[in-house]
Tab-separated table of C-alpha atoms and ligand atoms in Angstrom:
chain	number	residue	atom	x	y	z
T	193	MET	CA	10.328	20.070	-12.120
T	194	ASN	CA	8.802	20.284	-8.187
T	195	VAL	CA	7.131	16.845	-7.223
T	196	LEU	CA	5.452	16.242	-4.015
T	197	ILE	CA	5.529	13.086	-2.464
T	198	ILE	CA	3.293	11.852	0.528
T	199	SER	CA	4.937	9.807	3.049
T	200	PRO	CA	8.577	9.621	1.457
T	201	GLY	CA	9.910	7.323	4.171
T	202	TYR	CA	7.017	4.499	4.983
T	203	PRO	CA	6.164	2.054	4.386
T	204	ALA	CA	9.043	-0.115	2.907
T	205	ASP	CA	9.305	0.729	-0.455
T	206	MET	CA	8.953	4.409	-0.174
T	207	PRO	CA	12.648	5.401	0.159
T	208	GLU	CA	13.451	3.667	-3.059
T	209	PHE	CA	10.605	5.802	-5.007
T	210	THR	CA	11.768	9.018	-3.150
T	211	ARG	CA	15.136	8.293	-4.757
T	212	GLY	CA	13.992	7.104	-7.889
T	213	LEU	CA	12.172	10.754	-8.207
T	214	ALA	CA	15.383	12.617	-7.315
T	215	GLU	CA	17.445	10.683	-9.631
T	216	ALA	CA	15.083	11.282	-12.631
T	217	GLY	CA	15.777	14.896	-11.881
T	218	ALA	CA	12.913	16.182	-9.535
T	219	GLN	CA	13.139	18.627	-7.035
T	220	VAL	CA	11.629	16.236	-4.633
T	221	VAL	CA	9.434	17.922	-1.407
T	222	GLY	CA	8.176	14.991	1.382
T	223	VAL	CA	5.233	15.424	3.531
T	224	GLY	CA	4.804	12.959	6.176
T	225	ASP	CA	3.719	12.446	9.928
T	226	SER	CA	7.493	11.207	11.027
T	227	GLY	CA	10.039	13.587	12.114
T	228	GLN	CA	12.784	14.447	9.584
T	229	GLN	CA	15.534	12.973	11.725
T	230	THR	CA	13.831	9.568	11.758
T	231	LEU	CA	13.505	9.534	7.861
T	232	PRO	CA	15.951	6.767	6.578
T	233	GLU	CA	19.126	8.313	5.371
T	234	PRO	CA	18.954	7.825	1.538
T	235	VAL	CA	15.168	9.716	1.810
T	236	ARG	CA	17.036	12.844	3.688
T	237	ARG	CA	19.598	12.829	0.948
T	238	ALA	CA	17.046	12.544	-1.900
T	239	LEU	CA	14.494	15.039	-0.604
T	240	ALA	CA	14.973	19.086	-1.524
T	241	ALA	CA	12.497	19.669	1.596
T	242	TYR	CA	10.305	17.995	3.894
T	243	VAL	CA	7.167	19.108	5.682
T	244	GLN	CA	6.203	17.416	8.878
T	245	VAL	CA	2.415	17.397	9.873
T	246	PRO	CA	1.044	15.936	12.814
T	247	SER	CA	-1.065	13.666	10.817
T	248	LEU	CA	-1.772	12.990	7.053
T	249	TRP	CA	-5.626	12.493	7.625
T	250	ASP	CA	-6.693	16.098	8.359
T	251	SER	CA	-6.317	17.183	4.854
T	252	ALA	CA	-7.001	20.726	5.813
T	253	ALA	CA	-4.092	21.041	8.263
T	254	VAL	CA	-1.807	19.179	5.149
T	255	ILE	CA	-2.966	22.062	3.029
T	256	ALA	CA	-2.467	24.654	5.380
T	257	ALA	CA	1.097	23.304	6.111
T	258	LEU	CA	2.073	22.989	2.578
T	259	ARG	CA	0.882	26.649	1.633
T	260	GLU	CA	2.651	28.184	4.403
T	261	ARG	CA	6.169	26.136	3.799
T	262	LEU	CA	5.874	26.462	-0.159
T	263	GLY	CA	5.508	30.032	0.046
T	264	GLY	CA	4.813	30.565	-3.895
T	265	GLN	CA	6.391	27.604	-5.071
T	266	ARG	CA	4.485	25.705	-7.713
T	267	LEU	CA	4.226	21.975	-7.696
T	268	ASP	CA	4.220	20.069	-10.712
T	269	ARG	CA	3.426	16.358	-9.530
T	270	ILE	CA	1.919	15.142	-6.334
T	271	GLU	CA	2.855	11.675	-5.788
T	272	CYS	CA	1.688	8.810	-3.561
T	273	LEU	CA	2.232	5.043	-3.719
T	274	TRP	CA	0.642	4.301	-0.692
T	275	GLU	CA	-3.228	2.894	-0.204
T	276	PRO	CA	-4.463	4.993	2.589
T	277	GLY	CA	-3.094	8.436	0.973
T	278	ILE	CA	-4.509	7.913	-2.380
T	279	MET	CA	-7.405	9.981	-1.794
T	280	LEU	CA	-5.230	12.768	-0.075
T	281	ALA	CA	-2.879	13.047	-3.300
T	282	ALA	CA	-6.107	13.616	-5.016
T	283	GLU	CA	-7.562	16.288	-2.922
T	284	LEU	CA	-4.071	17.999	-2.998
T	285	ARG	CA	-4.014	18.079	-6.466
T	286	ALA	CA	-7.445	19.565	-6.964
T	287	HIS	CA	-6.377	22.312	-4.322
T	288	PHE	CA	-3.217	23.207	-5.513
T	289	GLY	CA	-4.174	22.829	-9.437
T	290	VAL	CA	-1.972	20.067	-10.393
T	291	ALA	CA	-2.451	17.781	-12.934
T	292	GLY	CA	-2.583	13.648	-12.267
T	293	GLN	CA	-5.176	11.247	-10.946
T	294	THR	CA	-8.598	13.448	-9.938
T	295	LEU	CA	-10.849	12.654	-6.793
T	296	GLY	CA	-13.396	10.873	-8.967
T	297	GLN	CA	-10.850	8.922	-10.602
T	298	ALA	CA	-8.968	7.989	-7.203
T	299	HIS	CA	-12.346	7.201	-6.033
T	300	ARG	CA	-12.628	4.414	-8.258
T	301	PHE	CA	-9.613	2.842	-7.249
T	302	ARG	CA	-10.253	3.100	-3.512
T	303	ASP	CA	-14.212	1.930	-3.479
T	304	LYS	CA	-14.112	-1.506	-4.599
T	305	GLU	CA	-18.345	-1.215	-5.584
T	306	ALA	CA	-17.244	1.902	-7.420
T	307	MET	CA	-14.590	0.358	-9.204
T	308	LYS	CA	-16.733	-2.748	-10.123
T	309	VAL	CA	-19.597	-0.420	-11.497
T	310	ALA	CA	-17.402	1.225	-13.525
T	311	LEU	CA	-15.625	-2.136	-14.996
T	312	ASP	CA	-19.125	-3.502	-15.748
T	313	ALA	CA	-20.108	-0.431	-17.556
T	314	ALA	CA	-17.119	-0.717	-19.969
T	315	GLY	CA	-18.264	-4.641	-20.087
T	316	ILE	CA	-15.527	-6.233	-17.977
T	317	ARG	CA	-16.194	-9.462	-16.598
T	318	THR	CA	-16.213	-8.613	-12.396
T	319	PRO	CA	-17.412	-11.437	-10.026
T	320	ARG	CA	-21.316	-10.337	-9.309
T	321	HIS	CA	-21.464	-8.283	-6.700
T	322	VAL	CA	-23.816	-6.092	-4.298
T	323	ALA	CA	-22.734	-3.739	-1.708
T	324	VAL	CA	-24.768	-3.725	1.590
T	325	ASN	CA	-24.799	-1.768	4.888
T	326	SER	CA	-27.246	-3.649	6.886
T	327	ILE	CA	-27.423	-7.596	8.053
T	328	ALA	CA	-30.942	-7.695	6.146
T	329	GLN	CA	-29.332	-6.369	2.905
T	330	CYS	CA	-26.568	-8.917	3.400
T	331	VAL	CA	-28.300	-12.053	3.590
T	332	GLU	CA	-30.518	-11.119	0.704
T	333	ALA	CA	-27.748	-10.447	-1.608
T	334	VAL	CA	-25.911	-13.776	-0.354
T	335	HIS	CA	-29.348	-15.424	-1.560
T	336	ALA	CA	-29.320	-13.335	-4.584
T	337	ILE	CA	-26.049	-13.893	-5.696
T	338	GLY	CA	-25.946	-17.939	-4.335
T	339	LEU	CA	-23.849	-19.663	-2.284
T	340	PRO	CA	-20.812	-19.667	-2.185
T	341	VAL	CA	-19.802	-15.887	-1.630
T	342	ILE	CA	-16.896	-13.753	-0.562
T	343	LEU	CA	-17.885	-11.077	2.087
T	344	LYS	CA	-15.187	-8.476	2.529
T	345	PRO	CA	-15.162	-4.781	3.308
T	346	ILE	CA	-15.531	-2.028	0.237
T	347	ASP	CA	-12.008	-0.580	1.020
T	348	GLY	CA	-10.499	-3.791	2.396
T	349	ALA	CA	-6.835	-4.290	2.315
T	350	GLY	CA	-4.448	-7.031	3.322
T	351	SER	CA	-7.524	-9.821	3.315
T	352	ALA	CA	-8.440	-8.207	6.688
T	353	ASP	CA	-12.379	-8.984	7.285
T	354	THR	CA	-12.574	-11.166	4.274
T	355	TYR	CA	-14.532	-14.467	4.528
T	356	ARG	CA	-15.547	-16.904	1.760
T	357	VAL	CA	-18.723	-18.272	3.026
T	358	ALA	CA	-20.407	-21.846	1.559
T	359	SER	CA	-23.328	-22.440	3.763
T	360	GLU	CA	-26.135	-20.969	5.823
T	361	ASP	CA	-24.524	-22.118	9.062
T	362	GLU	CA	-21.423	-20.177	7.915
T	363	LEU	CA	-23.234	-16.989	6.939
T	364	ARG	CA	-24.839	-17.181	10.288
T	365	ALA	CA	-21.152	-17.392	12.056
T	366	VAL	CA	-19.672	-14.747	10.069
T	367	LEU	CA	-22.204	-12.061	10.139
T	368	PRO	CA	-21.424	-10.736	13.838
T	369	LEU	CA	-17.954	-10.708	12.574
T	370	LEU	CA	-18.605	-8.007	10.069
T	371	ARG	CA	-20.474	-5.917	12.336
T	372	HIS	CA	-17.752	-3.170	12.767
T	373	VAL	CA	-17.566	-2.962	8.990
T	374	PRO	CA	-19.879	-0.112	7.537
T	375	ARG	CA	-20.051	-1.289	4.184
T	376	VAL	CA	-19.653	-4.813	2.702
T	377	SER	CA	-19.031	-6.045	-0.778
T	378	VAL	CA	-20.765	-9.432	-1.203
T	379	GLU	CA	-19.187	-11.274	-4.380
T	380	GLU	CA	-19.741	-14.432	-6.161
T	381	PHE	CA	-16.831	-16.565	-5.090
T	382	ILE	CA	-14.560	-17.239	-7.850
T	383	ASP	CA	-12.670	-20.527	-7.981
T	384	GLY	CA	-8.996	-20.194	-9.882
T	385	GLU	CA	-5.978	-19.169	-9.796
T	386	GLU	CA	-4.811	-15.821	-8.965
T	387	PHE	CA	-2.488	-13.310	-10.598
T	388	THR	CA	-1.470	-9.822	-10.754
T	389	PHE	CA	-0.721	-7.483	-13.521
T	390	ASP	CA	1.158	-4.409	-12.417
T	391	THR	CA	2.000	-1.574	-14.753
T	392	ILE	CA	3.916	1.494	-14.994
T	393	THR	CA	1.667	3.820	-17.320
T	394	ILE	CA	2.175	7.264	-18.601
T	395	GLY	CA	-0.540	9.223	-19.805
T	396	GLY	CA	-2.741	6.161	-19.805
T	397	GLU	CA	-0.493	4.311	-22.032
T	398	ILE	CA	1.043	1.174	-20.555
T	399	ALA	CA	4.626	1.571	-20.661
T	400	TYR	CA	5.690	-1.809	-18.452
T	401	TYR	CA	3.965	-4.285	-17.223
T	402	ASN	CA	4.624	-7.308	-14.832
T	403	VAL	CA	2.452	-10.596	-13.794
T	404	ALA	CA	3.217	-12.261	-10.776
T	405	TRP	CA	1.025	-15.788	-9.645
T	406	TYR	CA	0.370	-15.853	-5.909
T	407	ARG	CA	0.794	-19.591	-4.935
T	408	PRO	CA	-1.709	-20.638	-3.135
T	409	ARG	CA	-4.420	-17.743	-3.324
T	410	PRO	CA	-3.734	-14.901	-0.651
T	411	LEU	CA	-6.699	-15.641	1.121
T	412	ILE	CA	-6.075	-19.338	1.931
T	413	ALA	CA	-2.572	-18.148	2.546
T	414	ARG	CA	-3.840	-15.459	4.728
T	415	SER	CA	-5.384	-18.143	6.945
T	416	ASN	CA	-3.040	-20.789	7.305
T	417	GLU	CA	-0.194	-19.955	9.272
T	418	TRP	CA	1.881	-23.168	8.117
T	419	ILE	CA	1.934	-22.307	4.541
T	420	SER	CA	4.872	-20.378	3.388
T	421	PRO	CA	3.060	-17.927	0.480
T	422	GLN	CA	4.871	-17.761	-2.664
T	423	VAL	CA	4.632	-14.726	-5.385
T	424	ILE	CA	6.133	-15.549	-8.735
T	425	ALA	CA	7.180	-12.741	-11.141
T	426	LEU	CA	6.753	-14.320	-14.444
T	427	ARG	CA	9.458	-14.363	-17.372
T	428	ASP	CA	6.990	-15.470	-19.944
T	429	VAL	CA	4.419	-12.724	-19.498
T	430	ASP	CA	3.217	-13.742	-23.206
T	431	ALA	CA	2.255	-17.074	-22.227
T	432	PRO	CA	-1.041	-18.146	-23.701
T	433	ARG	CA	-2.737	-19.013	-20.536
T	434	LEU	CA	-1.784	-15.172	-19.287
T	435	ALA	CA	-3.182	-13.643	-22.670
T	436	GLY	CA	-6.921	-12.972	-21.142
T	437	GLY	CA	-5.336	-11.503	-17.627
T	438	VAL	CA	-2.949	-8.864	-19.746
T	439	ARG	CA	-5.871	-8.167	-22.167
T	440	MET	CA	-7.970	-7.470	-19.324
T	441	GLY	CA	-5.400	-5.253	-17.739
T	442	PHE	CA	-5.052	-3.091	-20.685
T	443	ASP	CA	-9.061	-2.890	-20.702
T	444	VAL	CA	-9.011	-1.880	-16.920
T	445	ILE	CA	-6.592	0.974	-17.441
T	446	ARG	CA	-8.496	2.216	-20.385
T	447	ALA	CA	-11.956	1.801	-18.522
T	448	LEU	CA	-10.837	3.374	-15.193
T	449	GLU	CA	-8.588	6.242	-17.220
T	450	PHE	CA	-5.854	5.776	-15.278
T	451	ASP	CA	-3.318	8.575	-16.010
T	452	THR	CA	0.426	8.254	-15.029
T	453	GLY	CA	1.945	6.234	-12.478
T	454	PHE	CA	2.066	2.783	-10.709
T	455	THR	CA	-0.841	0.234	-10.752
T	456	HIS	CA	-1.433	-3.090	-9.304
T	457	MET	CA	-4.320	-5.452	-10.405
T	458	GLU	CA	-5.368	-8.768	-9.362
T	459	TRP	CA	-7.129	-11.142	-11.297
T	460	TYR	CA	-8.341	-14.723	-11.296
T	461	ARG	CA	-8.092	-17.130	-13.790
T	462	LYS	CA	-11.071	-20.039	-13.718
T	463	SER	CA	-10.115	-23.960	-14.735
T	464	ASP	CA	-12.259	-23.347	-17.869
T	465	GLY	CA	-10.025	-20.582	-18.510
T	466	GLU	CA	-12.371	-17.648	-18.073
T	467	VAL	CA	-10.651	-14.471	-16.613
T	468	VAL	CA	-12.549	-12.366	-13.924
T	469	PHE	CA	-11.030	-9.297	-12.360
T	470	GLY	CA	-10.381	-9.038	-8.803
T	471	GLU	CA	-9.329	-5.523	-7.626
T	472	ILE	CA	-7.251	-2.654	-8.669
T	473	GLY	CA	-5.147	-0.426	-6.933
T	474	ALA	CA	-3.619	2.990	-7.934
T	475	ARG	CA	-0.354	2.114	-6.462
T	476	PRO	CA	2.395	-0.614	-6.631
T	477	PRO	CA	2.169	-3.869	-4.890
T	478	GLY	CA	3.642	-4.096	-1.132
T	479	ALA	CA	5.773	-7.081	0.448
T	480	HIS	CA	8.581	-6.381	-1.946
T	481	GLN	CA	7.232	-7.093	-5.167
T	482	VAL	CA	8.703	-4.161	-6.656
T	483	GLU	CA	11.974	-5.274	-5.935
T	484	GLN	CA	10.899	-8.896	-7.497
T	485	MET	CA	10.341	-7.062	-10.807
T	486	GLN	CA	13.911	-5.176	-10.781
T	487	TYR	CA	15.510	-9.031	-10.337
T	488	ALA	CA	13.215	-10.273	-13.286
T	489	CYS	CA	14.468	-7.699	-15.577
T	490	ASP	CA	17.652	-6.531	-13.780
T	491	PHE	CA	16.682	-2.708	-14.082
T	492	ASP	CA	16.061	0.284	-11.634
T	493	VAL	CA	12.000	-0.016	-11.659
T	494	PHE	CA	12.200	3.087	-9.008
T	495	ARG	CA	14.126	5.138	-11.263
T	496	ALA	CA	11.828	4.303	-14.247
T	497	TRP	CA	8.917	5.307	-12.250
T	498	GLY	CA	10.645	8.673	-11.620
T	499	GLU	CA	11.186	9.187	-15.161
T	500	ALA	CA	7.850	8.226	-16.058
T	501	VAL	CA	6.358	10.603	-13.691
T	502	THR	CA	8.685	13.420	-14.107
T	503	GLN	CA	9.521	12.979	-17.906
T	504	GLY	CA	6.549	11.323	-19.133
T	505	ARG	CA	9.023	8.856	-20.631
T	506	MET	CA	10.996	5.720	-19.549
T	507	THR	CA	14.513	5.607	-20.618
T	508	THR	CA	15.458	3.037	-17.784
T	509	ARG	CA	14.376	-0.263	-19.454
T	510	GLY	CA	15.354	-3.943	-18.777
T	511	GLU	CA	15.146	-7.332	-20.580
T	512	ARG	CA	12.867	-9.890	-18.869
T	513	ARG	CA	15.266	-12.599	-18.424
T	514	TYR	CA	14.371	-14.414	-15.062
T	515	ASN	CA	11.119	-15.823	-13.268
T	516	VAL	CA	11.618	-14.568	-9.667
T	517	ALA	CA	10.175	-16.218	-6.827
T	518	THR	CA	9.501	-14.695	-3.313
T	519	ILE	CA	9.082	-17.184	-0.492
T	520	TYR	CA	7.779	-15.855	2.792
T	521	LYS	CA	8.478	-17.840	6.016
T	522	ARG	CA	6.445	-18.335	9.263
T	523	ALA	CA	8.077	-19.636	12.148
T	524	ARG	CA	6.772	-22.339	14.191
T	525	GLY	CA	5.989	-21.287	17.851
T	526	VAL	CA	5.544	-17.841	19.358
T	527	GLY	CA	8.100	-15.446	20.732
T	528	ARG	CA	11.879	-15.162	19.433
T	529	ILE	CA	13.220	-17.070	16.436
T	530	THR	CA	15.451	-19.776	18.083
T	531	ARG	CA	16.646	-21.716	14.964
T	532	ILE	CA	16.644	-22.046	11.260
T	533	GLU	CA	16.451	-25.598	10.011
T	534	GLY	CA	17.627	-26.753	6.420
T	535	ALA	CA	19.182	-23.273	5.393
T	536	ALA	CA	22.595	-24.983	4.686
T	537	ALA	CA	21.551	-27.553	2.610
T	538	LEU	CA	19.455	-25.412	0.439
T	539	GLN	CA	22.296	-22.975	0.075
T	540	GLN	CA	24.502	-25.438	-1.324
T	541	ARG	CA	22.008	-26.816	-3.720
T	542	TYR	CA	20.385	-23.449	-4.890
T	543	GLY	CA	22.419	-20.797	-3.370
T	544	ARG	CA	23.709	-19.028	-6.813
T	545	HIS	CA	20.057	-18.372	-7.539
T	546	VAL	CA	19.201	-16.713	-4.373
T	547	VAL	CA	19.078	-13.004	-5.007
T	548	TRP	CA	18.156	-11.899	-1.420
T	549	ASN	CA	17.470	-13.383	1.783
T	550	THR	CA	15.459	-11.389	4.765
T	551	LEU	CA	14.874	-14.275	7.242
T	552	LEU	CA	14.615	-13.078	10.674
T	553	PRO	CA	17.853	-14.255	12.744
T	554	PRO	CA	17.894	-16.157	15.971
T	555	GLY	CA	17.413	-13.873	18.984
T	556	THR	CA	14.630	-11.414	16.824
T	557	PRO	CA	11.034	-11.437	17.679
T	558	ARG	CA	8.803	-13.047	15.065
T	559	ARG	CA	6.521	-10.954	13.287
T	560	ASP	CA	2.371	-10.568	12.892
T	561	TRP	CA	2.195	-12.939	9.867
T	562	LYS	CA	-1.479	-11.861	9.568
T	563	LYS	CA	-0.337	-8.190	9.588
T	564	THR	CA	2.376	-8.279	7.077
T	565	LEU	CA	2.685	-10.919	4.306
T	566	VAL	CA	6.431	-10.374	4.747
T	567	SER	CA	6.247	-12.577	7.935
T	568	ASP	CA	9.521	-13.805	9.397
T	569	GLY	CA	11.228	-12.756	6.267
T	570	PHE	CA	11.381	-14.305	2.787
T	571	ILE	CA	13.615	-15.633	0.261
T	572	MET	CA	13.763	-14.273	-3.069
T	573	LEU	CA	15.254	-16.302	-5.937
T	574	ARG	CA	15.259	-16.447	-9.893
T	575	HIS	CA	15.813	-18.972	-12.814
T	576	PRO	CA	15.166	-18.611	-16.366
T	577	ASP	CA	13.352	-21.389	-16.541
T	578	LEU	CA	9.708	-21.867	-14.604
T	579	ALA	CA	9.727	-25.285	-13.843
T	580	ALA	CA	13.068	-24.925	-11.948
T	581	THR	CA	12.045	-21.657	-10.208
T	582	LEU	CA	8.950	-23.177	-8.988
T	583	ASP	CA	10.995	-26.488	-7.562
T	584	MET	CA	13.348	-24.146	-5.792
T	585	ALA	CA	10.246	-22.165	-4.342
T	586	ASP	CA	8.766	-25.546	-3.217
T	587	ALA	CA	12.063	-26.750	-1.594
T	588	VAL	CA	12.593	-23.533	0.256
T	589	GLY	CA	8.820	-23.984	1.388
T	590	THR	CA	8.840	-27.473	2.740
T	591	ASP	CA	12.663	-27.822	3.327
T	592	LEU	CA	13.516	-24.368	5.563
T	593	GLN	CA	11.612	-24.572	8.606
T	594	MET	CA	12.105	-21.411	11.226
T	595	TYR	CA	11.554	-22.327	14.891
T	596	ALA	CA	10.578	-19.631	17.867
T	597	GLU	CA	9.961	-19.857	21.526
H	239	ATP	N1	-14.725	-12.623	-5.226
H	239	ATP	C1	-13.982	-13.575	-4.938
H	239	ATP	N2	-13.748	-14.811	-5.352
H	239	ATP	C2	-12.718	-15.290	-5.016
H	239	ATP	N3	-11.886	-15.575	-3.795
H	239	ATP	C3	-11.876	-13.829	-3.607
H	239	ATP	C4	-12.920	-12.824	-4.042
H	239	ATP	N4	-12.878	-11.558	-3.334
H	239	ATP	C5	-11.620	-11.790	-2.479
H	239	ATP	N5	-11.048	-13.010	-2.807
H	239	ATP	C6	-9.899	-13.944	-1.936
H	239	ATP	O1	-9.660	-12.465	-0.883
H	239	ATP	C7	-8.794	-12.152	-1.237
H	239	ATP	C8	-8.671	-10.672	-0.628
H	239	ATP	O2	-9.214	-9.878	-1.217
H	239	ATP	P1	-9.331	-8.477	-2.066
H	239	ATP	O3	-8.096	-8.730	-3.055
H	239	ATP	O4	-10.047	-8.194	-2.733
H	239	ATP	O5	-8.756	-7.684	-1.000
H	239	ATP	P2	-7.683	-6.935	-0.232
H	239	ATP	O6	-7.846	-7.135	1.124
H	239	ATP	O7	-7.346	-5.642	-0.735
H	239	ATP	O8	-6.676	-7.660	-0.937
H	239	ATP	P3	-5.054	-7.216	-0.598
H	239	ATP	O9	-4.509	-6.126	0.128
H	239	ATP	O10	-4.438	-8.267	0.087
H	239	ATP	O11	-4.612	-7.447	-2.141
H	239	ATP	C9	-8.114	-12.153	-2.813
H	239	ATP	O12	-6.985	-12.219	-3.007
H	239	ATP	C10	-8.998	-13.623	-2.956
H	239	ATP	O13	-7.892	-14.659	-2.876
H	240	MG	MG1	-5.978	-7.990	-3.048
């Protein structure tokens, strides 16, 4: 079985997915824009071949390079787990006659308006929405939907250019900031808690799923530097308060005709219990949330995905035994990390529950917290009991502080 993977070395999780494919028995061919020598060692080991292209965003050139390097070799699957490459993967499938997500299906995962139109048609509750491409249309849509609203790009990621607008004054202030965004989605603002529904799906059937809870909501976390955002992979995915979201997740996979691979959906739960769709990607979540799934169930999620893609079944399985919390930290100050306070005391209290610590050591330059949720590193910890998990996560949020200057 020959599998092409787009961008096998980047971003962070891709080496692991590449390994997962190889361990599931595939001959893996990589295509990417970085030099073979710069690929992480495990990726080079997992790849049977690597095709370097000057740019992944010139699909005609990518096709030409692949034709030349592959000769007559047939491809059985084309995989991409990185949001910007989802359309390229579909284009390559169409060109090389490979089964999997089509251009039309991929479009509904990339274009948030097309996505919601398809879900509306299937009777799934989305926020009221209008796509606009002028200021006049935007103002009209805001009034039609009613304040407060969310304004965001049709194909956004990482909460970039996303604004909550609650008054006419705020609208006037935000409109100029969106001038560079060609198409804006105006949405009813949904007040509530925010969760994920992540799957490995095989031929339209969900073979594994994960539900994670964002604390606080991403838009709030991405607007306030002092917050240590948490993502909690929940052990009890059958809890009644999640049931509506899980049911919606199954309906969405069906409505969008997702075939095989990883998906990452976000959904909201209002205080009255109503469940509302947020968005979905035809790829896994980032910020090491796939590793979080591994620690929740003690199984190799990357390999499980590889099996799903290459064999159409999943033999690698785990048992959901833990809640896993990831707490992302942001240092106070700018420049280089100078010190970390509170770590020793927390280590003593909770150290045995910590599974991963990636806090930047003193001397390292800070990362841009607006660009990466990982920020200045994270603590990942786990516990069978949710209340205990949340207590520990909150303690890491408040009692552990990083400083920079
Ligand atoms: N209609 C809405 N009502 C309430 N909050 C919303 C709405 N749309 C977006 N948000 C907030 O903005 C955040 C970012 O929006 P969304 O998830 O659609 O875009 P994104 O940039 O693709 O996100 P990411 O890449 O971070 O997952 C959401 O997680 C949510 O907190
Ligand atoms: Mg999102």
